[in-house]
Structure formats: C-alpha cells, structure tokens
Short mmCIF file of C-alpha atoms and ligand atoms in Angstrom, two decimals:
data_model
loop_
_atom_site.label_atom_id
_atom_site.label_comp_id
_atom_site.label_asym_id
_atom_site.label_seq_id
_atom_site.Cartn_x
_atom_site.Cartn_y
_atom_site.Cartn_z
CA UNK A 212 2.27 -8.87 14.39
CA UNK A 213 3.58 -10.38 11.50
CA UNK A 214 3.30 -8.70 8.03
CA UNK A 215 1.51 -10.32 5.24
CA UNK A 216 0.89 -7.74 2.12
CA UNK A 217 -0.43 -8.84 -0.81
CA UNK A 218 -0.88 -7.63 -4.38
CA UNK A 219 -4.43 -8.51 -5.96
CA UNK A 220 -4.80 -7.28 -9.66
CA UNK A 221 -8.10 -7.94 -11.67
CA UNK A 222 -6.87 -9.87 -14.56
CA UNK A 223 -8.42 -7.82 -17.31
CA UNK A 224 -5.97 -6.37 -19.63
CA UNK A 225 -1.78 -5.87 -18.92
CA UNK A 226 0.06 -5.80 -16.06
CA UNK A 227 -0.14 -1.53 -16.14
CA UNK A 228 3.36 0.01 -14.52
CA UNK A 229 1.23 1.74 -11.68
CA UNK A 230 0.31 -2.27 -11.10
CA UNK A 231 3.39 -3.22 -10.86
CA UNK A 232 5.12 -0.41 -8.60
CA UNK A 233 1.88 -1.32 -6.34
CA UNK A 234 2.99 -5.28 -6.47
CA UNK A 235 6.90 -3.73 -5.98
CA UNK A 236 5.68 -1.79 -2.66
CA UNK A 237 4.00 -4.34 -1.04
CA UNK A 238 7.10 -6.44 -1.95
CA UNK A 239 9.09 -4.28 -0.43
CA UNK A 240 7.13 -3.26 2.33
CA UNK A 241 6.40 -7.27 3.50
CA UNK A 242 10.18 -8.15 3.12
CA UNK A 243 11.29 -5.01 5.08
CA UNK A 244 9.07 -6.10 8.07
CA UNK A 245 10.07 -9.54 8.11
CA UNK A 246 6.62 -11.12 6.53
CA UNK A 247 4.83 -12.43 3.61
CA UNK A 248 4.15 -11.22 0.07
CA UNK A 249 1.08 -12.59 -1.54
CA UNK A 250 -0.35 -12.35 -4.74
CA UNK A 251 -4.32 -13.09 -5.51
CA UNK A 252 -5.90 -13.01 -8.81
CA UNK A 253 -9.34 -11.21 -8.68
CA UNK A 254 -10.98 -12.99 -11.59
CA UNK A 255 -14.66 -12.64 -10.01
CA UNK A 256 -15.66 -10.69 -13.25
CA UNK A 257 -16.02 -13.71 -15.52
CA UNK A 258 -16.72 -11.87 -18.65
CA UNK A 259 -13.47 -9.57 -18.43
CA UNK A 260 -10.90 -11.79 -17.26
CA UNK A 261 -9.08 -14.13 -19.24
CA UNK A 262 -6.64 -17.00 -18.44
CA UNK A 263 -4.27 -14.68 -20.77
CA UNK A 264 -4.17 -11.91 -18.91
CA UNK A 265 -3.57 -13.46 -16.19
CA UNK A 266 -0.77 -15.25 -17.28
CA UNK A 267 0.67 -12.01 -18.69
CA UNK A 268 0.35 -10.82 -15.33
CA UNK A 269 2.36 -13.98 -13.78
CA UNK A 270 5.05 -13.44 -16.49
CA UNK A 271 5.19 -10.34 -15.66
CA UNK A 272 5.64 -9.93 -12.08
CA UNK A 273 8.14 -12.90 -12.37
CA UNK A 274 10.49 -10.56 -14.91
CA UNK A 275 10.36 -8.33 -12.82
CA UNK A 276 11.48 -10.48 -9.74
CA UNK A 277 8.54 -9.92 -7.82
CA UNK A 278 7.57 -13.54 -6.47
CA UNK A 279 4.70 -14.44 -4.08
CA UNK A 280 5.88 -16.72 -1.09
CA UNK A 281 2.81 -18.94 -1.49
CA UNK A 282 0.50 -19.74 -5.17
CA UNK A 283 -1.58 -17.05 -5.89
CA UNK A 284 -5.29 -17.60 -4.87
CA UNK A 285 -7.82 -17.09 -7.57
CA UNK A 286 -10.62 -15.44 -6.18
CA UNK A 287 -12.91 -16.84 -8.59
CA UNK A 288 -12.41 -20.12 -6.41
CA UNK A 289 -13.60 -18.52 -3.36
CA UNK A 290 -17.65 -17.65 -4.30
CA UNK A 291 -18.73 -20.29 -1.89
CA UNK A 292 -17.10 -19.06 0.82
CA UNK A 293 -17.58 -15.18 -0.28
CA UNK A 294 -21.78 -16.34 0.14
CA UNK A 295 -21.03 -18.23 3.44
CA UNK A 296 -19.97 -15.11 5.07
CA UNK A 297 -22.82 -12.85 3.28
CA UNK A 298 -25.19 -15.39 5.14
CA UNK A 299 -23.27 -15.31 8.32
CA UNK A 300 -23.75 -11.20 8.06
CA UNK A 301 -27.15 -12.00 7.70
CA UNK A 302 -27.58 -14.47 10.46
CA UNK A 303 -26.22 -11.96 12.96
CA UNK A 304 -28.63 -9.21 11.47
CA UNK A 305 -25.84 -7.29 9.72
CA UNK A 306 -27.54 -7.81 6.25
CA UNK A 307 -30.85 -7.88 4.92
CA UNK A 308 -32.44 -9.42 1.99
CA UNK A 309 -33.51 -6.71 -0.59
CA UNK A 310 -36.60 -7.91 -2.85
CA UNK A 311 -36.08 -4.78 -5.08
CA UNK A 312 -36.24 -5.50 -8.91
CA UNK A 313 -33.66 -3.58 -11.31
CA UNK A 314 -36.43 -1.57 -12.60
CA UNK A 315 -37.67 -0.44 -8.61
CA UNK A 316 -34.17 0.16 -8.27
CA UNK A 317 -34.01 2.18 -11.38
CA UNK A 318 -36.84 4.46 -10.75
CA UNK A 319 -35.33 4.57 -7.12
CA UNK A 320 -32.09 6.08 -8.46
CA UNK A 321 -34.12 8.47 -10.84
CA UNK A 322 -36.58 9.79 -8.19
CA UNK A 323 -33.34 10.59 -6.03
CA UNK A 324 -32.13 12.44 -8.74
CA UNK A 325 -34.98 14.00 -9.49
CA UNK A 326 -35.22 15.22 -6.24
CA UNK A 327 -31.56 16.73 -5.84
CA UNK A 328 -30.08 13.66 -3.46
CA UNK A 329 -27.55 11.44 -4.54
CA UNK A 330 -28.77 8.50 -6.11
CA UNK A 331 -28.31 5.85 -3.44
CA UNK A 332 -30.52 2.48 -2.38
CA UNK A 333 -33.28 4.28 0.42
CA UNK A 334 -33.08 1.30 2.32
CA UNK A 335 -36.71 -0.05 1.44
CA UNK A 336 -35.63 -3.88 2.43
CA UNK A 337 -33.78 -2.93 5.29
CA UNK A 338 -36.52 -2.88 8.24
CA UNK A 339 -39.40 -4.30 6.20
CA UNK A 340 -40.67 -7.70 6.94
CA UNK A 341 -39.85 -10.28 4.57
CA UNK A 342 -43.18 -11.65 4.59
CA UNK A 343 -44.09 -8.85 2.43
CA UNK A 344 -41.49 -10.13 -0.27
CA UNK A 345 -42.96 -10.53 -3.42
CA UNK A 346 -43.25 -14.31 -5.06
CA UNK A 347 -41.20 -15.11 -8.08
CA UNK A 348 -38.02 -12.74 -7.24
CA UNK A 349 -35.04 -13.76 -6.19
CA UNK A 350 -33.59 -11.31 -3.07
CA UNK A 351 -29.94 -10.11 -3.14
CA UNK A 352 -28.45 -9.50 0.11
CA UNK A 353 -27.40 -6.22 1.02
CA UNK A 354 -25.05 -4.80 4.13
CA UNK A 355 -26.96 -3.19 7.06
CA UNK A 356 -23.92 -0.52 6.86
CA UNK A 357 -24.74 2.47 10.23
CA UNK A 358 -26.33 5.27 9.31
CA UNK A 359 -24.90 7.25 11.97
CA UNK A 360 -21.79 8.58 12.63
CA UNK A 361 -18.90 8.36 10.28
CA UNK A 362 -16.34 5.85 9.02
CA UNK A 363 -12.78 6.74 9.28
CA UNK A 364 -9.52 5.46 8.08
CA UNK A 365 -6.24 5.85 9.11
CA UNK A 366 -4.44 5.86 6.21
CA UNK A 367 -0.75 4.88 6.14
CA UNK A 368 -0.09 7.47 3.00
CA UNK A 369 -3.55 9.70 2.62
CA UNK A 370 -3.49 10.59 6.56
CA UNK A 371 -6.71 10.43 8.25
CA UNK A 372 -9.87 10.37 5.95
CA UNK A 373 -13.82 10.03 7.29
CA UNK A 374 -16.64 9.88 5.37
CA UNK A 375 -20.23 10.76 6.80
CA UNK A 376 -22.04 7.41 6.94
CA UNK A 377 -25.24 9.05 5.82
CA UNK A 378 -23.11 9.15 2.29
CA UNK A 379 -22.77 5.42 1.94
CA UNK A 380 -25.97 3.08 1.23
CA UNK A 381 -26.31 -0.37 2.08
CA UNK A 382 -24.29 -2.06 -0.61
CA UNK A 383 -25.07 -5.51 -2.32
CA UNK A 384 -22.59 -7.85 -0.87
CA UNK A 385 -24.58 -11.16 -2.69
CA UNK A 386 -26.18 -10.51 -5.70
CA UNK A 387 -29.66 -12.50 -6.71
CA UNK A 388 -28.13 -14.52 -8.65
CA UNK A 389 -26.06 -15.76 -5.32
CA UNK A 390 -22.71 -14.48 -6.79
CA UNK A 391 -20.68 -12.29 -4.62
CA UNK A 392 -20.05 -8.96 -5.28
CA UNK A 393 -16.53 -7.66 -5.93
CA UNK A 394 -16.13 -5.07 -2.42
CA UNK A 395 -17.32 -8.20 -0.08
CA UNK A 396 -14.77 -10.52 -2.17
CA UNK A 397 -12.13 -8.53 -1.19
CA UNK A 398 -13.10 -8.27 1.94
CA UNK A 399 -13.43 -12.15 2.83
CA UNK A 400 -10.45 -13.00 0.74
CA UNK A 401 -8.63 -10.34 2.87
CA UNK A 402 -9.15 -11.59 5.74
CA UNK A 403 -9.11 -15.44 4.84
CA UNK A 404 -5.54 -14.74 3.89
CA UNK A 405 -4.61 -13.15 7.03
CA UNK A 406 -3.96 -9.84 5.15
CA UNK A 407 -2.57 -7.15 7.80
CA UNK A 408 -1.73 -4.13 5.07
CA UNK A 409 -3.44 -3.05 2.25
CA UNK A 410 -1.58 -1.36 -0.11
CA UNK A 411 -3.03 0.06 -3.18
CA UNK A 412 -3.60 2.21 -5.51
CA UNK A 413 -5.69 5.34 -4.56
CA UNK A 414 -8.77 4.68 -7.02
CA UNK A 415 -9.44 2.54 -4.39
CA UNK A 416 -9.47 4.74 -1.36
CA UNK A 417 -13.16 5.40 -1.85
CA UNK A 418 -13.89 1.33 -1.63
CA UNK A 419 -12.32 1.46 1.55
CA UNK A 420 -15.22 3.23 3.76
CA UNK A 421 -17.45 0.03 2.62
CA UNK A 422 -15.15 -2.78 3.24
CA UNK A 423 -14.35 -1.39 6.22
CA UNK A 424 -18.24 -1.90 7.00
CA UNK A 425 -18.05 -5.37 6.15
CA UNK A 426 -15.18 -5.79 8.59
CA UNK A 427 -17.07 -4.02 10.73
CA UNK A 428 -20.28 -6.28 10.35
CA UNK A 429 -18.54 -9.83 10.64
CA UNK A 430 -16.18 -7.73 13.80
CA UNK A 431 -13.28 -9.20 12.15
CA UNK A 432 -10.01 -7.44 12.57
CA UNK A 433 -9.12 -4.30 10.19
CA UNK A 434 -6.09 -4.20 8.46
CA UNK A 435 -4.26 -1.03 7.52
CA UNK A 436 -4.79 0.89 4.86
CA UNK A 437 -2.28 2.72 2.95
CA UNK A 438 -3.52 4.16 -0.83
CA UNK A 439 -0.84 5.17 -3.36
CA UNK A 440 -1.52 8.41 -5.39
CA UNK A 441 -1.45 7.22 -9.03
CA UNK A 442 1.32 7.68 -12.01
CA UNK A 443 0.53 10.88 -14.16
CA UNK A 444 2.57 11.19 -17.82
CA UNK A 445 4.79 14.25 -18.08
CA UNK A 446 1.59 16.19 -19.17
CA UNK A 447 -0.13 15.45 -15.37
CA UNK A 448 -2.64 13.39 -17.28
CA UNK A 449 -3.45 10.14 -15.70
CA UNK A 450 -0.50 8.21 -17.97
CA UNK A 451 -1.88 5.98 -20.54
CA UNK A 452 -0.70 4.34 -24.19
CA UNK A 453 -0.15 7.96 -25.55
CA UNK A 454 1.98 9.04 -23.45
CA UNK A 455 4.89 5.98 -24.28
CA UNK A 456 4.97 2.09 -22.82
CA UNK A 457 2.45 1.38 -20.28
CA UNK A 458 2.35 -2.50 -19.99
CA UNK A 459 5.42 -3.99 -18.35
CA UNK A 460 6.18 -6.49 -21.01
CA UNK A 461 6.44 -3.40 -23.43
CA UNK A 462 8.95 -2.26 -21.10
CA UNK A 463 10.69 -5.63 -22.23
CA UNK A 464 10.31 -5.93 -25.44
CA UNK A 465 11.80 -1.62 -25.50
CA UNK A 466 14.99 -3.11 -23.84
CA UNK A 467 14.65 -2.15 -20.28
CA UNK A 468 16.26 -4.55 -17.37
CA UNK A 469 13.77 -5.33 -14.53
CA UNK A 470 16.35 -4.30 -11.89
CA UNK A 471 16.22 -0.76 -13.56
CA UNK A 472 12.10 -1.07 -13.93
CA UNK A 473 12.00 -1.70 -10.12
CA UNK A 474 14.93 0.72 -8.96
CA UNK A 475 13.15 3.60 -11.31
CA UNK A 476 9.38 2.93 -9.73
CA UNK A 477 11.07 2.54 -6.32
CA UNK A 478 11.82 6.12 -6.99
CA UNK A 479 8.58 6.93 -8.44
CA UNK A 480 6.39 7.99 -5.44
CA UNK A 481 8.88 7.11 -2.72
CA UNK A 482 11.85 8.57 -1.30
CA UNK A 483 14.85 8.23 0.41
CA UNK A 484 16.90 11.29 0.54
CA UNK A 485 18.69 11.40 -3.05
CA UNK A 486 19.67 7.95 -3.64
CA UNK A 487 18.96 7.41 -6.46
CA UNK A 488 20.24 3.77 -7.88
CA UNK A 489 19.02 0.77 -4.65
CA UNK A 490 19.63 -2.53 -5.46
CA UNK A 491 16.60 -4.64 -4.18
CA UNK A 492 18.68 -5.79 -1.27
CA UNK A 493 19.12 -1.65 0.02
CA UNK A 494 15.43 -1.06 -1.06
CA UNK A 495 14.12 -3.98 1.51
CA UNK A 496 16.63 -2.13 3.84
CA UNK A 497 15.17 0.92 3.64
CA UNK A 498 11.45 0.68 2.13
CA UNK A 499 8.95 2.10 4.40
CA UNK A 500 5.70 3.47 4.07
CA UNK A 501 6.75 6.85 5.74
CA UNK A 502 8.30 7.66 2.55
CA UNK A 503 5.60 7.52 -0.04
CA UNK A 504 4.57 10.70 -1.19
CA UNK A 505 0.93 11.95 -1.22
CA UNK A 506 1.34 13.64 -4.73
CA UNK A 507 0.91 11.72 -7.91
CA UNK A 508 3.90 10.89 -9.60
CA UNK A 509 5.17 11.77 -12.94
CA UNK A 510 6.79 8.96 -15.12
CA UNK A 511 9.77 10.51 -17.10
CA UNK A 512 11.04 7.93 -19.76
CA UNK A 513 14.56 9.76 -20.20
CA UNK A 514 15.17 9.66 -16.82
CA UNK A 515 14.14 5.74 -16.81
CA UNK A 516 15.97 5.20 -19.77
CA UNK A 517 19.33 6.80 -18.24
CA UNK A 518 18.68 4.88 -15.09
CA UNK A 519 18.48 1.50 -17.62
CA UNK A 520 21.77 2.54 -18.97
CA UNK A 521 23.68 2.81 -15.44
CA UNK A 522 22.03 -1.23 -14.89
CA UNK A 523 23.35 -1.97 -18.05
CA UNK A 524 26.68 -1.26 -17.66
CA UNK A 525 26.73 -3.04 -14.23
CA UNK A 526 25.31 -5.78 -16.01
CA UNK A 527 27.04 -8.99 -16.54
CA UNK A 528 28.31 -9.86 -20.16
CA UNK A 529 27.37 -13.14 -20.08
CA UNK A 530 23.36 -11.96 -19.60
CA UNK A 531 23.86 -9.30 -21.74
CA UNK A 532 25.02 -11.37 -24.58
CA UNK A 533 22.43 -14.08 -24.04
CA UNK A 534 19.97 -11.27 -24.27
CA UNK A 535 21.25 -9.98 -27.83
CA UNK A 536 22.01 -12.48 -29.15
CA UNK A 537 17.61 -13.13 -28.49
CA UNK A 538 17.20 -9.96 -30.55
CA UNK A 539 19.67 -10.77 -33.21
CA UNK A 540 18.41 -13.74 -33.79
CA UNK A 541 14.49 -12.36 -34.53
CA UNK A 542 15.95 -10.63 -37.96
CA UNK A 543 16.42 -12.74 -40.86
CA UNK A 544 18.97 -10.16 -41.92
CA UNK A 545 21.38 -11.56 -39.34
CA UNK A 546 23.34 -14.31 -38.59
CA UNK A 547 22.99 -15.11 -34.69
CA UNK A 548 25.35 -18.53 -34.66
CA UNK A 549 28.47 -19.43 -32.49
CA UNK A 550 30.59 -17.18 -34.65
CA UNK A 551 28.66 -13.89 -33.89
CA UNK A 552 28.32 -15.28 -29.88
CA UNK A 553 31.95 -14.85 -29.38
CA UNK A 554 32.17 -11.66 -31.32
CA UNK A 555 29.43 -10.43 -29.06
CA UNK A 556 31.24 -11.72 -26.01
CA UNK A 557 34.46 -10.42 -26.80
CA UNK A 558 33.18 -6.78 -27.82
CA UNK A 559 30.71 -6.79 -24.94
CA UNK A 560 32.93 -4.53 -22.31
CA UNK A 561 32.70 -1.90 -25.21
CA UNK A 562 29.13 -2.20 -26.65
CA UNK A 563 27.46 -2.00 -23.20
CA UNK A 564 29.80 1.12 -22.17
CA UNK A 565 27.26 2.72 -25.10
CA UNK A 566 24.33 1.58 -25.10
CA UNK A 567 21.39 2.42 -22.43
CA UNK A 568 18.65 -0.30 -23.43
CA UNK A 569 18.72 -3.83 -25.04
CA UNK A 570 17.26 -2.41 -28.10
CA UNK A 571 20.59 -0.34 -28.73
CA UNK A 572 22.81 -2.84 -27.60
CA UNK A 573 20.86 -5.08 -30.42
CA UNK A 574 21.57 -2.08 -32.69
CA UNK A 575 24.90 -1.58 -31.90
CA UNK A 576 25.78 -5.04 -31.96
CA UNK A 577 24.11 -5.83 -35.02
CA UNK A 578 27.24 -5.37 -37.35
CA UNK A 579 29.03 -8.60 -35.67
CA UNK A 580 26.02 -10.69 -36.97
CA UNK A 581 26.07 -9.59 -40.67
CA UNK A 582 27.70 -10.87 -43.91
CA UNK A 583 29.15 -8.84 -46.59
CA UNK A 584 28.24 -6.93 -48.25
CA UNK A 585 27.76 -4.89 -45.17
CA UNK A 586 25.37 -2.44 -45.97
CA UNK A 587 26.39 0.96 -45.30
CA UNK A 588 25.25 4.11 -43.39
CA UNK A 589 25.09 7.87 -45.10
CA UNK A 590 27.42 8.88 -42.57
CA UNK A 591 29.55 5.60 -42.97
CA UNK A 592 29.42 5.97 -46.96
CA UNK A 593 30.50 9.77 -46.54
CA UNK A 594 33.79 8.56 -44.58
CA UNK A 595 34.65 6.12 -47.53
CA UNK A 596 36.15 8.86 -49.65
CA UNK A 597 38.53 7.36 -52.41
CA UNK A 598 41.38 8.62 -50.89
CA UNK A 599 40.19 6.61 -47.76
CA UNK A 600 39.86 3.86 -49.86
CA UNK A 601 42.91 3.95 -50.92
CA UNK A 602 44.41 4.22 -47.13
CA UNK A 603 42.45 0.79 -46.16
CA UNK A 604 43.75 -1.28 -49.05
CA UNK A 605 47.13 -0.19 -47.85
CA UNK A 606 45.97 -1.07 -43.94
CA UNK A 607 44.97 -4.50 -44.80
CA UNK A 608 48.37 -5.54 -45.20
CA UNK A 609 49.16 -4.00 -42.11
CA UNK A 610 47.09 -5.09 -40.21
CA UNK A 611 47.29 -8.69 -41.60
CA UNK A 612 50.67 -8.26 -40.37
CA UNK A 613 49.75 -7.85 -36.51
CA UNK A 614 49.36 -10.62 -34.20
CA UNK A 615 45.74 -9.34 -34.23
CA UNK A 616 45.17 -8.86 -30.27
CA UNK A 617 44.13 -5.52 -28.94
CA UNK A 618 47.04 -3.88 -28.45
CA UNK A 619 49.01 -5.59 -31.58
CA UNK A 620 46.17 -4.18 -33.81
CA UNK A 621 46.70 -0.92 -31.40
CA UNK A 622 50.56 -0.21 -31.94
CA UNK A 623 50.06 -0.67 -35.66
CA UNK A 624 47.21 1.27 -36.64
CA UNK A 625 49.17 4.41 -34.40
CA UNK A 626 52.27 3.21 -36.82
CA UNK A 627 50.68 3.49 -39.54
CA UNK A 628 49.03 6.86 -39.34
CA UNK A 629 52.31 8.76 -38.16
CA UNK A 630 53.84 7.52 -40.92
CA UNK A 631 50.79 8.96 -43.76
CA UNK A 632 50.82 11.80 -41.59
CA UNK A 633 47.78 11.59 -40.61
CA UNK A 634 45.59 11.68 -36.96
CA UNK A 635 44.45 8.64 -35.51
CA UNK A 636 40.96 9.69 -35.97
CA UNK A 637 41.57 9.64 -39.59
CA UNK A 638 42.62 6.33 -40.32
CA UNK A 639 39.56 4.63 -37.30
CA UNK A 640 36.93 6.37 -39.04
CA UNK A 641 36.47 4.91 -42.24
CA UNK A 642 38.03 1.53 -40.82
CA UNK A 643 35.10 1.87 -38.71
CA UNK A 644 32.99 2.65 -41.76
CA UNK A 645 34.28 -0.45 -43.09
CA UNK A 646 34.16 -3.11 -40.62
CA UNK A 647 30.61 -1.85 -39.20
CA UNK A 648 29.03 0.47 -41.94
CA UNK A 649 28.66 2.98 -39.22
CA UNK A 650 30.54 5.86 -37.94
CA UNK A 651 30.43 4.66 -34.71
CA UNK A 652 31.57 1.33 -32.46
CA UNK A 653 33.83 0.59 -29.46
CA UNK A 654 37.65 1.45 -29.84
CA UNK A 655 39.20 0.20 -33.42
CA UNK A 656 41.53 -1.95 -32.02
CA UNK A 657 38.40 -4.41 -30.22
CA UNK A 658 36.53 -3.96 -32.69
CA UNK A 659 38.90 -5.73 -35.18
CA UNK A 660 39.84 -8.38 -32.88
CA UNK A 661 36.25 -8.89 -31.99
CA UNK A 662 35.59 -9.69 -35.52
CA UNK A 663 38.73 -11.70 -35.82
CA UNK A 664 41.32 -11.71 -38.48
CA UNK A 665 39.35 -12.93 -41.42
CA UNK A 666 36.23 -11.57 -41.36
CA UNK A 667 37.99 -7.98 -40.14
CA UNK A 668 39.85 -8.00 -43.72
CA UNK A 669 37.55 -9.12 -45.75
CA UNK A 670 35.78 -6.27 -44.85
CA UNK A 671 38.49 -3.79 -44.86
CA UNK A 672 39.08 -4.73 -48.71
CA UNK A 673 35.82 -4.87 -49.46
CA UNK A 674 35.85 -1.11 -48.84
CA UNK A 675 38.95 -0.55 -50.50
CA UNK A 676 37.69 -1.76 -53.45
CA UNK A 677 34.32 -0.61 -53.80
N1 LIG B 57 -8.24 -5.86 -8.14
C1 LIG B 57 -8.02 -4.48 -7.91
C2 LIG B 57 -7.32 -3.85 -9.09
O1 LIG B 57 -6.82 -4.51 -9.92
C3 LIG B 57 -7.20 -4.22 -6.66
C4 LIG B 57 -7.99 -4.40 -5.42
C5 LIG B 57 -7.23 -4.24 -4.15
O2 LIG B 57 -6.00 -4.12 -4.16
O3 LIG B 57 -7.90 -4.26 -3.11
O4 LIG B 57 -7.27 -2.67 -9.20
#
C-alpha cells in the first residue's frame, strides 16, 4: 500500500502551531513511507472561511517548507459530489430522508433532556414511510448508522477506542437545503483522494466513530486513524494568545527560522531517544508514528527560542543578512543601503554567534545601519567617562594608523593599552560604546573593520569630543 496523508485545515482564522505540527507529521509520516503529502482546504463553512485565511494558511505552510505534492483541493468544490454519494447511501438503504422541522427537532432534543437521555435524533424518519412526509418541507438526509454493537477504532496513537453504537444517532450527512454536511465531506473527500492515514488532531477523535459509519455505509475502504493529543501552554491550559505566539506567521515576524519551528514541534509530542536538533532529511529518516506520545504536549518558548539560536548559527550569512537587512530596512531610523549590506556581511560570523532570533540579530545589527550621531545606551553613556574620552581621541590616530584589517586593528589596540597601562577590556569598552552606543558587539577588532575606516573614526571622535 502506498501512503498518501494529507493535512486538511478549515480556513477560518491562522494557521495555529498545533496546525502546523499536524501538517509537519503527516509530512513526515508520508515521506518516511515512500508516499504522498496532500493538503485540502475545508472551506464548506461559507460564512467562516475567507480567501485570506486561506492564503495565510498557504503562506504559511510554504515558510515552513511543508509543500503538498499535488494543488490543494478545496472542498468547497466538491458539494456535488459530497450529495452524489449521500444519494448513493440512500439508494442502497443506508440513509433515510428525515421530514423533521428544526422546531420537532428542538422539542425532540428538549423532551430527551427532560427525560434524563442524551439529547440525540430518536430516529422518527428512519423506518417511517415517506408517504407520510408532510407537504411543503424539504427532507434532509440522514445516515442509517447500526444501532447495535459498537464502533471501534484502532488508533495509531490513542490505542484501541469503541464507542457503544446506541451512543451515536443517525447524523445529517445532506442537509435540506441539499448542502453537505461537514463529517460526510470529509468522508467523501477522504476517500476521493485515496487517503490511507488520517492524522489529526485529537478534538477530532470523537468525529471518527461517525465517519467511520459512513465508510461503513458506502463499504468503502477505512483508512487509519491516528489522533494527536493537543499542545497545552506551560500552565497545562489548552495554549492560546495568552500564553505567547500562537499563529505561525507570528512565529516569523518574532524571528524564528522554519527549520527551528519544524525541528522544535518535531520534538513536541514525538520522540526519538534524546536527539534533540533533526534536520528534515534525519526526521523523514526516522519519523514514525510509534513515537508520538499519548500525553499532551507542553510548548516551552525558551526552549524553542534556544533551539532557534543553535539554527541560527548554522545558518548561512548570506540568508541571514538578506533577512536583516528586511528588518532594518522597516525603521525609518536606519539606513539599510549597499553600505550597511557589506557591514552586515562582513560582521555576520560575529553577530549570529549572539543572537538566538532574527529580531536580535536586527537589534544587534542595528548600529551598522545608523548615522551619527549614534544615539547612545545608559550603559554605553556610563563607559564614556572623560578620561575615556580622552583615551579615544588619542586611539583615533592609532588606529588611523593601522592597515585597518582584523588583526592590524588587533595588534594595535593590544599596543596601545600596554603602553597606558591599561587592560584590554578597558580600552574595547568605551570604543565599543563609541562605534555602537552599546556595551556590547562582536570582538573590537571586526567590529571596526566591519564599519570600515571612515565611518569607524568618525565615530570614535565623535565620542572623544562630546
Ligand atoms: N478541518 C479540520 C480542522 O481544521 C480537520 C479535519 C480533519 O483533519 O479531518 O480542524
């Protein structure tokens, strides 16, 4: 058998994390075997989805590098064919019309409850003769689900569950108004795409019992099943906007690499030993569905953000500097031009050493894009003492002297403080303050060569002479 997973969010709002490590599995799990990874948009509910969200779900998935091997299908597209097969059900006397108005079905529902029993459809259509149906109402049609015995899945992740059949009523699969409803959609579109594992989030392991039904009914093949306990927030709460980013594009715009996103919710609910930090190629090596935990996971944004900084620093420059130089450019304070790229590229094997998100590369690299007057830090302005002052004017010559390479500008800043008497640390410091108005950068010596020889001085007298 041939694998063919497929990720199917409801285009309603973001593209949630939880959605995405569900897209990642499947992913993961259809590459592993061999097969095919398919996306389909479930945009049946008309009134919630929007042609936005489902673009910010495309953009997205594509970040993070999880591509579909064919176009998505919209589900939307498929009504026609999601009412063929309710009629088909019904042909073969696996679905009845049901003449039931909303308010029968209401007082239905509050009799049950009224009673003590579970408010569920009594099944008033389901043997009645449809002579009887009353003129002027349209009829829904409804699954003829067993009312004996029990339905059972075999769950890749959950184990075995059952459920009683006596629990489940005979759902609507076409509404009056002929459109399908979302459990038969699924269902069809399942199956129409050759689907052979369904893996999902575990909200949905109570949906499964009825579309199993309708597989049942049409005795089309049943895929497996496997239902992925959901992401909690430290807290154990079910992890929404409160507890930090949710939507994956936050996790952009916050300065997180997809490679990190993806290694980080590999971890997230599955296991392998104590690696920790899988490319994709050694997560499609060893992805399996043996190793998803049963217990709902618990998204830690330090650890994440740690994890982001070990991709960063395997990250090429090039990338990294095209990505800053993004950010620099969206603050008017800054100059993001040719000048400031080759800063950026030439201080790049020091600025990433530091820096464990985009956002504080950004930060840290900020200084190469600015003009003087720099402004300064506290911390910066305390190391500017006027004795310090009084050093840098002295350094500018100095260092103007150098052939301004790394270890030129090297040599003569240690030259210079043995011969004041002075540590190392105490001369870099408020140079630092004065080339970056911080107290802290990448070593001296590429930080002043990064910034070249004119731009370096200026700064350093600048200080001096404030
Ligand atoms: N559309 C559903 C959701 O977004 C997923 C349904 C499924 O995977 O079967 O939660």
């Amino acid at each position: 058998m041939t694998v063919r997973a497929r990720f199917a969010p409801s285009p309603t709002g973001m593209l949630h994390i939880g959605g995405a490590r569900t897209a990642l599995f499947n992913l993961l799990f259809a590459r592993h075997h061999g097969g095919t990874f398919l996306l389909r948009i479930e945009d049946t509910d008309r009134e919630r989805s929007t042609p936005e969200a489902t673009q910010v779900i495309l953009e997205g998935l594509d970040w993070l590098g999880i591509r579909p091997d064919e176009p998505p299908v919209f589900q939307s597209t498929r009504a026609a064919r999601h009412a063929e097969v309710a009629y088909a059900m019904l042909a073969a006397g696996r679905a009845y019309r049901c003449w039931c108005t909303p308010d029968e079905l209401r007082r239905m529902r509050e009799e049950a409850i009224a009673e003590g029993r579970p408010p569920r459809y009594n099944g008033y259509w389901r043997d009645r003769d449809p002579a009887e149906a009353p003129a002027g109402v349209a009829p829904a049609i409804r699954l003829k689900a067993p009312r004996e015995g029990e339905t059972v899945v075999d769950d890749l992740v959950q184990g075995t569950v059952r459920v009683a059949n006596t629990e489940l009523d005979d759902m609507i699969i076409l509404r009056s108004d002929g459109t399908p409803t979302y459990l038969h959609a699924v269902v069809v579109d399942d199956h129409d795409m050759g689907i052979t594992h369904v893996i999902r989030g575990d909200d949905h392991l109570t949906n499964t019992f009825r579309q199993v039904q309708v597989y049942q009914a049409m005795g089309w093949h049943i895929p497996r099943f496997g239902h992925l306990p959901l992401i909690h927030g430290a807290d154990g709460a079910k992890l929404s906007k409160r507890h930090g980013a949710v939507s994956v594009l936050e996790f952009r715009e916050q300065g997180f690499l997809p490679e990190a996103i993806c290694n980080y919710l590999l971890r997230l609910g599955w296991g392998h030993g104590d690696v920790e930090v899988l490319d994709r190629a050694e997560a499609i090596r060893l992805f399996d569905t043996d190793g998803i935990g049963r217990a709902p996971s618990r998204m830690d944004y330090a650890k994440l953000t740690h994890l982001n900084g070990i991709y960063m620093r395997q990250a090429d420059d090039a990338r990294l500097v095209a990505e800053t130089m993004q950010r620099l450019a969206r603050d008017p304070a800054l100059v993001a031009d040719a000048t400031t790229e080759a800063r950026l590229a030439a201080l790049m094997p020091g600025l990433k050493e530091r820096a464990r998100t985009l956002v504080e590369l950004a930060d840290s690299a900020a200084f190469l894009a600015r003009c003087l007057p720099l402004p300064m830090a506290p911390k910066a302005e305390a190391l500017l003492t006027p004795e310090a002052r009084a050093m840098l004017a002295e350094l500018a010559g100095v260092l103007d002297a150098t052939d301004f390479t790394a270890p030129g500008l090297d040599a003569a800043l240690r030259a210079f403080a043995e011969a004041k008497g002075l540590k190392l640390g105490q001369v870099a410091q408020p140079l630092r303050a004065a080339l970056t108005g911080s107290n802290t950068s990448p070593g001296i010596d590429a930080t002043l060569a990064a910034l070249g020889r004119g731009e370096a001085l200026a700064r350093v007298r600048a200080a001096a002479q404030t």
